[in-house]
Every structure is written in C-alpha cells, then in structure tokens.
Coordinates of C-alpha atoms in Angstrom, one line a residue:
X67 CA 45.7 -8.4 2.4
X68 CA 43.3 -8.9 -0.8
X69 CA 41.7 -11.6 1.5
X70 CA 41.2 -8.5 4.4
X71 CA 39.9 -6.3 2.0
X72 CA 38.0 -8.9 0.5
X73 CA 35.8 -10.1 3.5
X74 CA 35.4 -6.2 4.9
X75 CA 34.6 -4.4 2.4
X76 CA 32.1 -7.9 2.0
X77 CA 31.0 -7.1 5.5
X78 CA 30.2 -4.0 4.7
X79 CA 27.9 -4.7 1.8
X80 CA 26.3 -6.7 4.1
X81 CA 25.4 -4.6 6.5
X82 CA 24.2 -2.2 4.2
X83 CA 21.7 -4.0 2.1
X84 CA 19.9 -5.5 5.8
X85 CA 20.4 -2.2 7.2
X86 CA 18.3 -0.7 3.8
X87 CA 16.1 -3.9 4.2
X88 CA 15.0 -4.6 8.1
X89 CA 15.8 -0.9 9.5
X90 CA 13.5 2.1 8.6
X91 CA 13.2 4.4 10.5
X92 CA 9.8 5.8 10.6
X93 CA 8.9 8.5 9.1
X94 CA 5.7 10.8 10.4
X95 CA 3.2 11.5 8.1
X96 CA 5.2 9.7 5.0
X97 CA 1.9 8.0 4.2
X98 CA 1.1 11.5 2.5
X99 CA 3.8 11.3 -0.1
X100 CA 1.5 8.5 -2.0
X101 CA -1.6 10.3 -1.7
X102 CA -2.4 12.4 -4.5
X103 CA -2.8 16.3 -4.7
X104 CA -6.4 16.0 -5.9
X105 CA -7.2 14.6 -3.6
X106 CA -10.6 15.3 -2.7
X107 CA -10.4 14.1 0.9
X108 CA -7.9 13.1 3.2
X109 CA -8.0 10.8 6.3
X110 CA -5.0 10.0 8.4
X111 CA -5.2 7.4 11.1
X112 CA -2.4 5.8 13.7
X113 CA -3.7 2.0 12.4
X114 CA -6.4 0.3 10.9
X115 CA -7.8 0.2 14.5
X116 CA -8.3 3.6 14.4
X117 CA -9.4 3.4 10.4
X118 CA -12.3 1.1 11.6
X119 CA -13.5 3.0 14.4
X120 CA -13.7 6.6 12.4
X121 CA -16.9 7.6 9.9
X122 CA -14.6 6.7 7.0
X123 CA -14.5 3.4 7.1
X124 CA -18.2 2.9 6.4
X125 CA -17.4 4.9 3.0
X126 CA -14.8 2.5 2.5
X127 CA -17.8 -0.6 3.4
X128 CA -20.5 1.1 1.0
X129 CA -17.1 1.7 -1.9
X130 CA -17.0 -2.3 -1.3
X131 CA -20.2 -3.7 -1.9
X132 CA -22.6 -4.9 -0.6
X133 CA -21.2 -8.4 1.0
X134 CA -17.6 -6.5 2.2
X135 CA -16.7 -5.2 4.5
X136 CA -13.3 -3.0 5.2
X137 CA -13.0 -5.7 9.0
X138 CA -14.0 -8.5 6.8
X139 CA -11.4 -7.7 3.6
X140 CA -9.0 -7.6 6.7
X141 CA -9.7 -10.5 9.2
X142 CA -9.7 -12.5 6.0
X143 CA -6.2 -12.3 4.8
X144 CA -3.4 -12.8 8.0
X145 CA -1.0 -10.9 5.5
X146 CA -2.3 -8.1 6.5
X147 CA -1.4 -7.9 10.1
X148 CA 2.1 -6.6 9.0
X149 CA 0.8 -3.8 7.2
X150 CA -2.2 -2.0 9.6
X151 CA 0.3 -1.2 12.0
X152 CA 1.4 2.0 11.8
X153 CA 0.0 5.3 10.1
X154 CA -2.2 4.6 7.0
X155 CA -4.1 7.6 5.1
X156 CA -7.0 6.8 2.8
X157 CA -8.2 9.1 0.4
X158 CA -11.1 9.8 -1.6
X159 CA -9.8 10.5 -5.9
X160 CA -11.5 11.6 -9.0
X161 CA -9.1 9.1 -10.7
X162 CA -11.9 9.3 -13.4
X163 CA -13.8 11.5 -15.9
X164 CA -17.1 12.9 -14.2
X165 CA -19.9 11.7 -14.3
X166 CA -18.3 7.9 -12.9
X167 CA -18.0 6.7 -9.3
X168 CA -14.8 7.8 -7.6
X169 CA -11.5 6.1 -6.7
X170 CA -10.0 5.1 -2.9
X171 CA -6.5 5.1 -2.5
X172 CA -4.5 4.0 1.1
X173 CA -1.0 4.6 1.9
X174 CA -0.1 2.5 4.9
X175 CA 3.1 2.5 6.2
X176 CA 5.1 -0.7 6.5
X177 CA 8.7 -0.2 6.6
X178 CA 11.1 -3.0 7.9
X179 CA 8.4 -5.4 7.1
X180 CA 7.6 -4.8 3.6
X181 CA 10.0 -7.4 2.5
X182 CA 7.8 -9.6 5.1
X183 CA 5.1 -8.8 3.9
X184 CA 6.2 -8.8 -0.1
X185 CA 7.8 -12.6 0.4
X186 CA 4.8 -13.4 1.8
X187 CA 2.2 -12.0 -0.7
X188 CA 4.2 -13.4 -3.8
X189 CA 4.0 -17.6 -2.1
X190 CA 0.9 -17.3 -1.0
X191 CA -1.9 -19.2 -2.5
X192 CA -4.7 -17.4 -3.0
X193 CA -6.7 -17.8 -5.5
X194 CA -8.3 -14.6 -5.4
X195 CA -5.0 -12.5 -5.2
X196 CA -3.2 -12.4 -8.9
X197 CA 0.8 -10.6 -9.7
X198 CA 0.0 -8.6 -11.5
X199 CA 3.5 -7.4 -12.7
X200 CA 5.6 -4.7 -12.0
X201 CA 5.8 -0.3 -12.2
X202 CA 8.9 0.7 -12.5
X203 CA 10.9 -1.6 -9.0
X204 CA 6.9 -1.9 -7.3
X205 CA 5.3 -5.1 -7.6
X206 CA 1.6 -4.3 -8.4
X207 CA -1.4 -7.3 -7.1
X208 CA -5.1 -7.4 -8.0
X209 CA -7.3 -9.0 -5.0
X210 CA -10.8 -10.0 -6.0
X211 CA -12.6 -11.2 -3.3
X212 CA -16.4 -12.7 -3.7
X213 CA -19.2 -10.3 -4.0
X214 CA -16.7 -6.5 -4.8
X215 CA -18.9 -3.7 -5.9
X216 CA -19.8 -4.7 -10.1
X217 CA -17.0 -2.9 -12.3
X218 CA -15.0 -2.5 -8.8
X219 CA -10.6 -2.9 -9.1
X220 CA -8.7 -3.9 -6.0
X221 CA -4.8 -3.4 -6.1
X222 CA -2.4 -2.7 -4.0
X223 CA 1.5 -2.2 -4.2
X224 CA 4.8 -2.8 -2.3
X225 CA 7.0 0.1 -2.3
X226 CA 10.1 0.2 0.2
X227 CA 8.2 1.7 3.0
X228 CA 4.2 1.4 1.9
X229 CA 1.7 -0.6 1.4
X230 CA -1.3 1.2 -1.1
X231 CA -3.9 0.0 -2.2
X232 CA -6.5 1.6 -5.5
X233 CA -10.4 0.2 -5.2
X234 CA -11.6 2.0 -8.6
X235 CA -12.6 0.7 -12.0
X236 CA -9.3 0.7 -13.1
X237 CA -6.6 -1.6 -12.1
X238 CA -3.9 1.2 -13.9
X239 CA -5.3 3.4 -11.1
X240 CA -2.6 2.1 -9.1
X241 CA -0.2 3.4 -11.5
X242 CA -0.9 6.7 -10.1
X243 CA -0.3 6.6 -6.6
X244 CA 3.6 4.9 -7.9
X245 CA 3.1 8.0 -9.7
X246 CA 2.9 10.1 -6.5
X247 CA 5.3 7.5 -4.3
X248 CA 8.5 8.2 -6.6
X249 CA 7.4 12.3 -7.3
X250 CA 7.0 12.5 -11.0
X251 CA 3.3 13.6 -9.7
X252 CA 2.6 16.1 -6.9
X253 CA 1.5 14.6 -3.9
X254 CA -0.5 15.9 -1.3
X255 CA 1.8 17.0 1.5
X256 CA 0.1 19.0 4.2
X257 CA 0.3 16.9 7.2
X258 CA -2.6 17.5 8.8
X259 CA -6.3 15.5 8.2
X260 CA -8.9 18.5 6.4

C-alpha cells in the first residue's frame, strides 16, 4: 500500500514538473509585463519577422552601432529561433540620467521553449557569450558582438516564460526588467501600441 502511494505521488509530482516546464500556455500581451512603466516608447510585434520589417528595426540597428544589425545578430545565433517565434515587445527606456543615451529593452515570449533555450545557452561555446550570474533565480548573460556601439552592453535573461534583453550603458540595467517581471516595479501594462 505504502509503495503504491509513493509511486502514485511520484507520478503526480513528475507530471506537475513536466507540465510546468513544457506546457506553458500562451498569454497574450505577457511581454508587456516586463516592460517598465517609465518606457517612453513601446512597440509590440507578433514575431521577429514583423519586428525586422518595422521602422523600429532601423532605430535598433543604429543603437547597436556601425557594422551591426538586428537581422545579422539574430541570424548569427541558431538559438535565437527558439526565442523569436512569438510576441516581442521593444521599448525605449530612460534608465539613466538626462544627457545620457536611452536604453533599449525587449521581451520575447518563449513559454515552453524556455528550458531548451536555457540549456542551449548554458552549453554554448560562443566566446562572445558570458554568464554573469543570477538575479533572484533568473540567469543573466552578456553578449558582446564585434563592433557593438561604444559604451553599450547587450545583456539578456531568461524567466520561466520570457527572454528579456537590454541594450544600454550598464549591464545592470537588465535587473530593472527582471524586477518589473517579478512585480517589484510597475510595468507598462497597456495592451496596445502607442
């Protein structure tokens, strides 16, 4: 009897872990949950292709610096296909004091792909990718592509449903996105583009 109960509880526990890890239901507009309320501009696209076709892509290319484009950056990494299949929100956020350049933040819905993406990132051999540690339980990486704009840092983090990215003067700016996602800071929750 006790053995059957142990097996039954083990099966329920395994099913719960599997369901949480690989069966995340899509939540419309969830990408806006990680965009801080102080965003001055927010653009939401249905997928990476729509973002690459938008005028916002030109602004992102300019922020990345000469010799870098968002399209080339995403094409250079096979793992980006795991992160770019669903909604993406891009925002211009004034993290720093007046007079300094603004930061670009992005959130992409990854849902059930999150464990696979985390595994791929943790086992990559890309010399431009560095694990910076964790904030709460979320891992944070810094990606240093060649010729990135002077003084800029490209960091990203994975939550259970979202891939968050930040292009800014400080690698620590990604923490603002994570704190917003964890509801420690107010989020931009309007479900529509300005």
